[in-house]
Amino acid sequence: MHDATGRFSNRVDSYVKYRPDYPVALERDLVARGVWRKDATWADVGAGTGIWTRQIAPWVGRVIALEPNAPMRAAGETFLADVANASLRDGSAEATGLPDQSCDGITAAQAFHWFDRVAFRAECERVLRPGGTVLLVWNERIVEVTPFARDYEALLLEHGTDYAAVDHRRMTPEVLAEFFGAGGFTTVEHPHAQYFDLAGLEGRVLSSSYAPPPGHPRHAGMMEALRELFVKHAEEGRLAFDYVTRAYFGTVAGG
């Protein structure tokens, strides 16, 4: 979709510095529910720079991160260098390269909306051991909670290159139900937030694939509008990005 593999190649530095992690409360919730176990092997598909991989690692026996984008993968290798039970390799959702029935779980954080869902489901069925779990996670920015959030959403719609087309909120309950199939899925959610000064806000928007990069005809206009939003809404030199982090987990047929 829209050259999904290559979309972040020129955004790696901003991605590393300004993308959010995921709530510690979610980690503990997944452990309490038995989703993660110390004897389990998990694959993190579309792992990017390894943000989610690093958070999984303390809770499982082994985590194999798969990322098809070479610059993102290189950044992830640096980020995960000190995580003994994590490895990062080339591989995609549609062609993981993992052996049959080699994993207890497969997860994707902030990535499933880029996948060919039919091909990914087939890979899950092949790679998972019987009863294995698929776990999909998103940080969903809350767009109606504050005047800044509403204005920021309007800015993305006006200045973004293809924001409406690639927004992960297209992943509706109906889409998820079709993916998980007859076994259904469980949903858990937790609040999360990031706080930015102006430089951080600029970096956060430029980490998004739909933000026009430097040199693009829309770039200057977006950044000027962003600075105006910061002046209008910042309190004590900071703005908040409020999220609800949602996780969906279940089995797939054959898994």
Coordinates of C-alpha atoms in Angstrom, one line a residue:
M1 CA 0.0 0.0 0.0
H2 CA 1.5 3.3 -1.1
D3 CA 5.0 1.8 -1.1
A4 CA 4.5 0.9 2.6
T5 CA 8.0 -0.6 3.0
G6 CA 9.8 2.6 1.8
R7 CA 7.6 5.3 3.3
F8 CA 9.8 5.8 6.4
S9 CA 13.2 5.6 4.9
N10 CA 13.8 9.4 5.1
R11 CA 12.2 9.7 8.5
V12 CA 14.3 7.3 10.6
D13 CA 15.9 10.0 12.8
S14 CA 12.6 11.6 13.7
Y15 CA 11.0 8.2 14.2
V16 CA 13.7 7.2 16.7
K17 CA 13.5 10.4 18.7
Y18 CA 9.8 11.2 18.7
R19 CA 7.6 8.2 18.2
P20 CA 5.8 7.1 21.3
D21 CA 6.4 3.9 23.2
Y22 CA 3.5 1.9 24.7
P23 CA 2.1 2.0 28.2
V24 CA 3.8 -0.1 30.9
A25 CA 0.2 -0.8 32.1
L26 CA -0.4 -2.6 28.8
E27 CA 2.7 -4.8 29.3
R28 CA 1.5 -5.8 32.8
D29 CA -2.0 -6.4 31.6
L30 CA -0.9 -8.8 28.8
V31 CA 1.2 -10.7 31.3
A32 CA -1.7 -11.0 33.8
R33 CA -3.9 -12.3 31.0
G34 CA -1.4 -14.9 30.1
V35 CA -0.7 -13.5 26.6
W36 CA 3.0 -13.2 27.3
R37 CA 4.9 -16.0 29.1
K38 CA 8.6 -16.4 30.0
D39 CA 8.9 -19.6 28.0
A40 CA 7.3 -18.2 24.8
T41 CA 8.9 -17.2 21.4
W42 CA 7.3 -14.2 19.8
A43 CA 7.7 -12.5 16.4
D44 CA 7.3 -8.7 16.1
V45 CA 6.3 -8.0 12.5
G46 CA 6.9 -4.6 11.0
A47 CA 9.1 -3.8 14.0
G48 CA 10.5 -0.6 12.7
T49 CA 13.2 0.7 15.0
G50 CA 12.3 -1.9 17.7
I51 CA 10.3 0.2 20.1
W52 CA 7.7 -2.5 20.8
T53 CA 10.3 -5.3 20.5
R54 CA 12.2 -3.8 23.4
Q55 CA 9.1 -3.7 25.6
I56 CA 8.2 -7.3 24.8
A57 CA 11.6 -8.8 25.5
P58 CA 11.5 -8.8 29.3
W59 CA 8.3 -10.7 29.4
V60 CA 9.0 -13.6 26.9
G61 CA 11.8 -16.1 26.3
R62 CA 12.7 -14.8 22.8
V63 CA 11.5 -12.1 20.4
I64 CA 12.3 -12.1 16.7
A65 CA 11.8 -8.7 15.2
L66 CA 11.1 -8.5 11.4
E67 CA 11.5 -5.3 9.4
P68 CA 11.7 -5.0 5.6
N69 CA 12.9 -1.4 5.6
A70 CA 16.8 -1.3 5.7
P71 CA 17.3 2.1 7.3
M72 CA 14.7 1.4 10.0
R73 CA 16.2 -2.0 10.6
A74 CA 19.7 -0.5 11.0
A75 CA 18.4 1.9 13.6
G76 CA 16.6 -1.0 15.3
E77 CA 19.8 -3.0 15.5
T78 CA 21.5 -0.2 17.4
F79 CA 18.5 0.3 19.7
L80 CA 18.2 -3.4 20.5
A81 CA 22.0 -4.1 20.7
D82 CA 21.8 -4.7 24.5
V83 CA 18.7 -6.8 24.5
A84 CA 20.1 -10.4 24.7
N85 CA 16.9 -12.2 23.9
A86 CA 15.9 -10.1 20.9
S87 CA 17.1 -10.3 17.3
L88 CA 16.2 -8.3 14.3
R89 CA 16.1 -9.5 10.7
D90 CA 14.8 -8.7 7.3
G91 CA 11.3 -10.0 6.7
S92 CA 7.8 -8.8 6.0
A93 CA 4.3 -9.5 7.2
E94 CA 3.6 -11.4 4.0
A95 CA 6.9 -13.3 3.9
T96 CA 8.4 -13.6 7.4
G97 CA 10.9 -16.3 6.5
L98 CA 10.2 -18.0 9.8
P99 CA 9.9 -21.8 10.0
D100 CA 6.5 -23.5 10.2
Q101 CA 5.1 -23.6 13.8
S102 CA 8.1 -21.8 15.2
C103 CA 6.4 -19.1 17.3
D104 CA 3.9 -19.0 20.2
G105 CA 2.8 -15.5 19.2
I106 CA 3.0 -12.9 16.5
T107 CA 2.5 -9.2 17.2
A108 CA 2.4 -6.0 15.1
A109 CA 2.4 -2.5 16.7
Q110 CA 1.4 0.5 14.7
A111 CA 1.9 -1.6 11.5
F112 CA -1.0 -4.0 10.7
H113 CA -2.8 -1.3 8.6
W114 CA 0.1 -1.5 6.2
F115 CA -0.2 -5.2 5.7
D116 CA -1.8 -7.4 3.0
R117 CA -4.2 -8.9 5.5
V118 CA -4.9 -12.1 3.6
A119 CA -1.3 -12.9 3.1
F120 CA -0.4 -11.9 6.7
R121 CA -3.1 -14.2 8.1
A122 CA -1.8 -17.1 6.0
E123 CA 1.7 -16.4 7.5
C124 CA 0.3 -16.4 11.0
E125 CA -1.5 -19.7 10.4
R126 CA 1.8 -21.2 9.1
V127 CA 4.2 -19.8 11.6
L128 CA 2.2 -20.1 14.8
R129 CA 2.2 -23.2 17.0
P130 CA -1.3 -24.7 17.8
G131 CA -3.2 -22.2 20.0
G132 CA -0.8 -19.4 19.2
T133 CA -1.8 -15.8 19.6
V134 CA -1.9 -12.8 17.3
L135 CA -1.6 -9.4 19.0
L136 CA -2.2 -6.1 17.2
V137 CA -1.5 -2.8 18.9
W138 CA -2.0 0.9 18.1
N139 CA -1.4 4.1 19.9
E140 CA -4.5 6.0 18.8
R141 CA -4.2 9.7 19.1
I142 CA -7.4 11.2 20.6
V143 CA -8.6 13.9 18.2
E144 CA -11.5 15.4 20.1
V145 CA -10.1 15.7 23.7
T146 CA -8.6 19.3 23.5
P147 CA -8.8 22.3 21.2
F148 CA -5.2 21.6 20.2
A149 CA -6.0 18.0 19.2
R150 CA -8.9 19.2 17.0
D151 CA -6.7 21.8 15.4
Y152 CA -3.9 19.3 14.8
E153 CA -6.2 16.9 13.1
A154 CA -7.4 19.7 10.8
L155 CA -3.8 20.6 10.0
L156 CA -3.0 17.0 9.0
L157 CA -6.1 16.8 6.8
E158 CA -5.1 20.1 5.1
H159 CA -1.4 19.7 4.7
G160 CA -0.7 16.0 4.8
T161 CA 0.1 14.2 1.6
D162 CA -2.4 11.3 2.1
Y163 CA -3.3 11.4 5.7
A164 CA -7.0 10.3 5.3
A165 CA -6.0 7.4 3.0
V166 CA -3.4 5.8 5.4
D167 CA -4.9 6.6 8.8
H168 CA -4.8 3.4 10.9
R169 CA -8.3 4.2 12.3
R170 CA -9.6 2.6 9.1
M171 CA -9.0 -0.7 11.0
T172 CA -12.6 -1.0 12.2
P173 CA -14.1 -3.7 14.4
E174 CA -15.4 -5.3 11.2
V175 CA -12.0 -5.5 9.7
L176 CA -10.5 -7.0 12.8
A177 CA -13.4 -9.5 13.1
E178 CA -12.8 -10.6 9.5
F179 CA -9.1 -11.0 10.2
F180 CA -9.4 -13.0 13.5
G181 CA -12.2 -15.1 12.2
A182 CA -14.5 -17.4 14.2
G183 CA -12.4 -17.4 17.3
G184 CA -12.9 -13.7 17.8
F185 CA -10.6 -11.4 19.7
T186 CA -10.2 -9.6 23.0
T187 CA -9.7 -5.8 23.3
V188 CA -7.8 -4.1 26.0
E189 CA -7.0 -0.4 26.2
H190 CA -4.9 2.0 28.4
P191 CA -4.3 5.8 28.3
H192 CA -1.0 7.1 27.2
A193 CA 0.6 10.5 26.4
Q194 CA 3.6 12.3 25.1
Y195 CA 4.6 15.9 25.9
F196 CA 6.5 18.1 23.4
D197 CA 8.2 21.4 23.2
L198 CA 8.2 23.1 19.7
A199 CA 11.2 21.1 18.4
G200 CA 9.6 17.9 19.7
L201 CA 6.3 18.7 18.0
E202 CA 8.0 19.4 14.7
G203 CA 9.9 16.1 15.0
R204 CA 6.8 14.1 15.9
V205 CA 4.9 15.3 12.9
L206 CA 7.8 14.7 10.6
S207 CA 8.1 11.1 11.8
S208 CA 4.7 10.4 10.2
S209 CA 4.7 9.1 6.6
Y210 CA 2.0 11.4 5.5
A211 CA 3.9 14.6 6.6
P212 CA 5.5 16.4 3.6
P213 CA 9.3 16.2 4.2
P214 CA 11.7 19.1 3.5
G215 CA 11.8 20.0 -0.1
H216 CA 8.1 19.0 -0.7
P217 CA 5.9 21.8 -1.9
R218 CA 3.6 21.5 1.2
H219 CA 6.4 21.3 3.8
A220 CA 6.9 25.0 4.5
G221 CA 3.2 25.6 4.8
M222 CA 2.7 22.7 7.2
M223 CA 5.5 23.7 9.5
E224 CA 4.4 27.3 9.6
A225 CA 0.9 26.2 10.5
L226 CA 2.3 23.8 13.2
R227 CA 4.3 26.7 14.8
E228 CA 1.1 28.8 14.9
L229 CA -0.7 25.9 16.6
F230 CA 2.1 25.7 19.2
V231 CA 1.9 29.4 20.0
K232 CA -1.8 29.2 20.2
H233 CA -2.1 26.2 22.5
A234 CA 1.1 25.6 24.4
E235 CA 1.1 25.8 28.1
E236 CA 4.4 26.5 29.8
G237 CA 6.2 25.7 26.6
R238 CA 4.6 22.2 26.1
L239 CA 1.8 20.5 24.3
A240 CA 0.3 17.0 25.0
F241 CA -0.4 14.3 22.6
D242 CA -3.1 12.2 24.3
Y243 CA -3.5 8.6 23.2
V244 CA -5.6 5.6 24.0
T245 CA -3.5 2.5 23.4
R246 CA -5.6 -0.4 22.1
A247 CA -4.5 -4.0 21.8
Y248 CA -6.5 -6.7 20.1
F249 CA -5.5 -10.4 20.6
G250 CA -6.9 -13.8 19.6
T251 CA -6.2 -16.8 17.5
V252 CA -6.6 -17.3 13.8
A253 CA -7.8 -20.5 12.1
G254 CA -5.1 -23.0 12.0
G255 CA -3.1 -21.1 14.7

